[in-house]
Amino acid sequence: MSEVVSYNREGAIGVITVNYPPVNALGHAVRTGLLEALKQGQTDSDAKALLLVCDGRTFVAGADIREFGKPMQEPALGTVIDTFEDSDKPVVAAIHGTALGGGLELALGCHYRIALASAKVGLPEVKLGLLPGAGGTQRLPRLTGARKALEMITTGEFVKAEAALEAGIIDAVAQGDNIRTVGLEYAAKLVDEDKPVRRVRDINDKITADRGSEVFKEFRKGLASKARGLFSPFKCVDAVEAAFTLPFEEGKKRERELFMECMESPQRDGLVHAFFAEREVSKVPGLAKDTPVRDVASVGIIGAGTMGGGIAMNFANAGIPVTIVDVKQEALDKGLGVIRKNYENSAKKGRITPAQVEERMALITTSLSYDAFKDVDLVIEAVFENMDIKKQIFSQLDKVCKPGAILASNTSTLDIDEIASATSRPEDVVGMHFFSPANVMKLLENVRGSKTSDEVKATVMAVAKKIGKVGVMVGNCYGFVGNRMLHRRGAEATALVNEGASPQQVDKVLTDLGFPMGQFAMSDLAGIDVGYSIRKERRKAGEDIPANWMDTLAEEGRLGQKTMAGVYKYEEGNRKPVVDPKVDELIAGFRKEQGIEPRDITDQEILERCMYVMVNEGAKILEEGIAARALDIDIVWIYGYGFPAYRGGPMFWADQVGVKTIYDTVKRFHDTVGGDQWKPSALLAKLAGEDKKFGDL
Ligand code: 3HC
């Protein structure tokens, strides 16, 4: 008998139970066990119908992703599902939690499906660079018709039980909470009513109705912009279309071929890496799993600007009361106004209800006095980047806040230890670096100071999860992980334009790589003055940062989107960057002034200088222990800067390009151009020398 799938009989029902924590994924043992248990059910003459149900938190959540890329061990999932469908006793799938990917495909191979009201179903393979490869693209449209199947398969979004019932994916929604009881009752009823087997593969009315429909063309057109650069969404459409053009068995064969194309694509590798990396970052090396976590039931925020307001929204969304403090009532009123507008826009788009707008607004209060922070569990400072001001604020917080309150700074570059030194409790001080727009971007870089306690580290990681962010723990250095690498890229991109490239050429190389926007479109979004004031501070501190054309832009008041002109120009009500000949003139003027003879710069040089400089810096970040693992850097970039997840993040991308290729180029730039940014990282050199990857660390 299989250890992970069991068979027993209850009355006239043969029950097949899967018990393979955490999510009952369809690994080899489960697939084998399912076939064995089904056989037992078939030969058990007292079983009139069979019930497939799962123990633990969920129904089967898909194929076992850990088996991808390894040789397939028989039986294949498709065979298991076909065998279930072939059964001459009716089989009922009883769904709780989530029936996803291969899990939903297995349920579609059963003859009836019932789900708890809290359950969800979906085919999220596309998010892993795949398509449903065990009959899902052929069976789902037979139940839902073409449009719904395309929607579900090309987006991977989950569908709640009620909506799944409406779409024809399941046959009933149960109100109970014990899935086994509910399933047994349903199966017993089928037996009483002498219901026959009902195979999805034989249901053809919706196939006939949608054959030749324009919907496939429509989806391909929509994906051309929505899924730019991605491989598998288009293959998903091809596979679903095959259900309408080929008989079932041939359609399945076509699905298999397309599935294998996706499986072999580097995008699948990148997306699977991103899936596991996202889960790994929550396990911080060196931080014991049982570290106590402080309760965070109320939060204070300093600064009612864009950042402070965005941060406040995250907590209100999670039902946690927030108090925002600023120096002027006007700033508070303006900040609250922006928050309300953001919520109202979400309500207009149907993402939240008008009642939720009010509930969330009611959780946000304001004050002009730090006394409002007397009882809060966590304070996040979000004022502009100035060390003296931050130190003053933290010394005041130290006086006002209760013992055990966590004092966090949203600084994006400054030294957390120096900020902490302004308090008598550096163990309670930590960085919580949100990314703009803070209510949208999923990354939270949690920065540990040298004295931050483990309890505080564990708490801020838990807070990230609670407010729906992906928290990554990083060390304290200039710019931490994300901005330290970004500033290297920014300086290189700016230098490339100094030397002869155009800003739009640089941006295009980056968007072609899959970034949602290029370096300069991003500078316009963030504000040209941000980088300018950082450079000014660093020059003041004695750093050798040569003059560049971006400084000239800032000095001329072209501050980006907020002034409708920066590197690009903008039209009223439109965020699309438009090339501005005035900027070309400004750049030409700058080059002349500096005596620079512009040269033709190839896209390859742009790619190497913008990306390899980041990889080299990333390697230094690893060497110094600022990031614990290459995957932490990958997640920072995917969730903080829109690095294309299908390339797995910058360090995973570097492994795909080849560490040695990158090292050789970095060394060549160091020997020819020079500069600290091109000094090869010792770790990069070591990996290149040993023919290893970041993934091997
Ligand atoms: N295979 C292997 N491991 C899986 C897995 C899977 N399909 N799904 C989740 N896990 C693991 C996670 O890595 C994690 O492991 P860890 O504890 O060691 O870090 C653990 O299960 C719990 O996962 P989460 O932390 O994500 O738990 P949540 O409760 O937040 O979410 C979930 C549960 C909604 C099931 C989420 O894990 C999920 O979305 N999983 C992926 C589902 C999926 O993509 N399925 C399709 C797979 S491809 C397929 O089926 C191909 C087929 O068509 C042939």
Coordinates of N, CA and C in Angstrom, one line a residue, residues 292-301 311 314-316 318-322 375-380 402 404-408 428 430 432 434 444 455-467:
P292 N 11.1 34.5 18.7 CA 9.8 35.1 19.0 C 9.5 36.3 18.2
V293 N 8.2 36.5 17.9 CA 7.8 37.6 17.0 C 6.9 38.6 17.9
R294 N 7.2 39.8 17.8 CA 6.4 40.8 18.6 C 5.1 41.1 17.9
D295 N 4.1 41.4 18.7 CA 2.8 41.6 18.1 C 2.8 43.1 17.5
V296 N 2.4 43.2 16.3 CA 2.3 44.6 15.7 C 0.8 44.8 15.4
A297 N 0.2 45.5 16.4 CA -1.3 45.8 16.3 C -1.6 47.2 15.9
S298 N -0.6 48.1 16.0 CA -0.8 49.5 15.7 C 0.5 50.0 15.2
V299 N 0.4 51.0 14.2 CA 1.6 51.5 13.6 C 1.6 53.0 13.5
G300 N 2.8 53.6 13.6 CA 2.9 55.1 13.4 C 3.8 55.3 12.2
I301 N 3.5 56.4 11.5 CA 4.3 56.7 10.3 C 4.7 58.2 10.4
I311 N 2.8 53.8 2.5 CA 3.1 52.8 3.5 C 1.9 52.6 4.4
N314 N -0.8 50.2 3.2 CA -0.5 48.8 3.4 C -1.1 48.3 4.7
F315 N -0.9 49.1 5.7 CA -1.4 48.6 7.0 C -2.9 48.7 7.1
A316 N -3.4 49.8 6.6 CA -4.9 49.9 6.7 C -5.5 48.8 5.9
A318 N -4.5 45.9 5.7 CA -4.4 44.6 6.5 C -5.2 44.8 7.8
G319 N -6.0 45.9 7.9 CA -6.8 46.0 9.1 C -6.1 46.5 10.3
I320 N -4.9 47.1 10.1 CA -4.1 47.5 11.2 C -4.1 49.1 11.3
P321 N -4.6 49.6 12.5 CA -4.7 51.1 12.6 C -3.3 51.8 12.5
V322 N -3.3 52.9 11.8 CA -2.1 53.7 11.5 C -2.3 55.1 11.9
D375 N 1.8 54.6 22.3 CA 1.4 53.2 22.5 C 1.6 52.3 21.3
V376 N 2.1 52.9 20.2 CA 2.2 52.1 18.9 C 3.3 51.0 19.1
D377 N 3.1 49.9 18.3 CA 4.1 48.8 18.3 C 5.2 49.0 17.3
L378 N 5.0 49.8 16.3 CA 6.0 50.0 15.3 C 5.8 51.4 14.7
V379 N 7.0 52.1 14.6 CA 7.0 53.4 13.9 C 7.9 53.3 12.7
I380 N 7.4 53.8 11.6 CA 8.2 53.9 10.4 C 8.4 55.3 9.9
K402 N 7.0 53.5 23.6 CA 7.0 52.5 24.7 C 8.2 51.5 24.6
G404 N 10.0 48.3 23.8 CA 9.6 47.2 22.9 C 9.0 47.6 21.6
A405 N 8.8 48.9 21.4 CA 8.3 49.4 20.1 C 9.4 49.3 19.1
I406 N 9.1 48.9 17.9 CA 10.2 48.8 16.9 C 10.3 50.2 16.2
L407 N 11.5 50.7 16.0 CA 11.7 52.0 15.4 C 12.4 51.7 14.0
A408 N 11.6 52.0 13.0 CA 12.1 51.6 11.6 C 12.3 52.9 10.8
D428 N 16.3 47.8 18.8 CA 15.0 47.9 18.3 C 14.9 48.7 17.0
V430 N 15.7 49.3 13.0 CA 15.8 48.5 11.8 C 15.4 49.3 10.6
M432 N 13.2 49.5 7.1 CA 12.1 48.9 6.4 C 12.0 49.7 5.1
F434 N 10.6 50.4 1.8 CA 9.5 50.2 0.8 C 9.9 50.7 -0.5
L444 N 9.7 44.5 0.1 CA 10.1 45.2 1.4 C 11.5 44.7 1.7
E455 N 14.8 39.2 17.5 CA 13.3 39.3 17.6 C 12.8 40.4 16.7
V456 N 13.5 41.5 16.6 CA 13.0 42.6 15.7 C 13.2 42.2 14.2
K457 N 14.2 41.5 13.9 CA 14.4 41.0 12.5 C 13.2 40.1 12.2
A458 N 12.9 39.1 13.1 CA 11.9 38.2 12.8 C 10.5 38.9 12.7
T459 N 10.4 39.9 13.5 CA 9.1 40.6 13.5 C 8.9 41.4 12.2
V460 N 9.9 42.1 11.7 CA 9.7 42.8 10.4 C 9.5 41.9 9.3
M461 N 10.1 40.7 9.3 CA 9.8 39.7 8.2 C 8.3 39.3 8.3
A462 N 7.9 39.1 9.5 CA 6.5 38.7 9.7 C 5.5 39.8 9.3
V463 N 5.9 41.0 9.6 CA 5.1 42.2 9.2 C 4.9 42.2 7.7
A464 N 6.1 42.0 7.0 CA 6.0 42.0 5.5 C 4.9 41.0 5.0
K465 N 4.9 39.8 5.6 CA 4.0 38.8 5.1 C 2.6 39.3 5.4
K466 N 2.4 39.8 6.6 CA 1.1 40.2 7.1 C 0.5 41.3 6.1
I467 N 1.3 42.2 5.6 CA 0.8 43.2 4.7 C 0.9 42.9 3.2

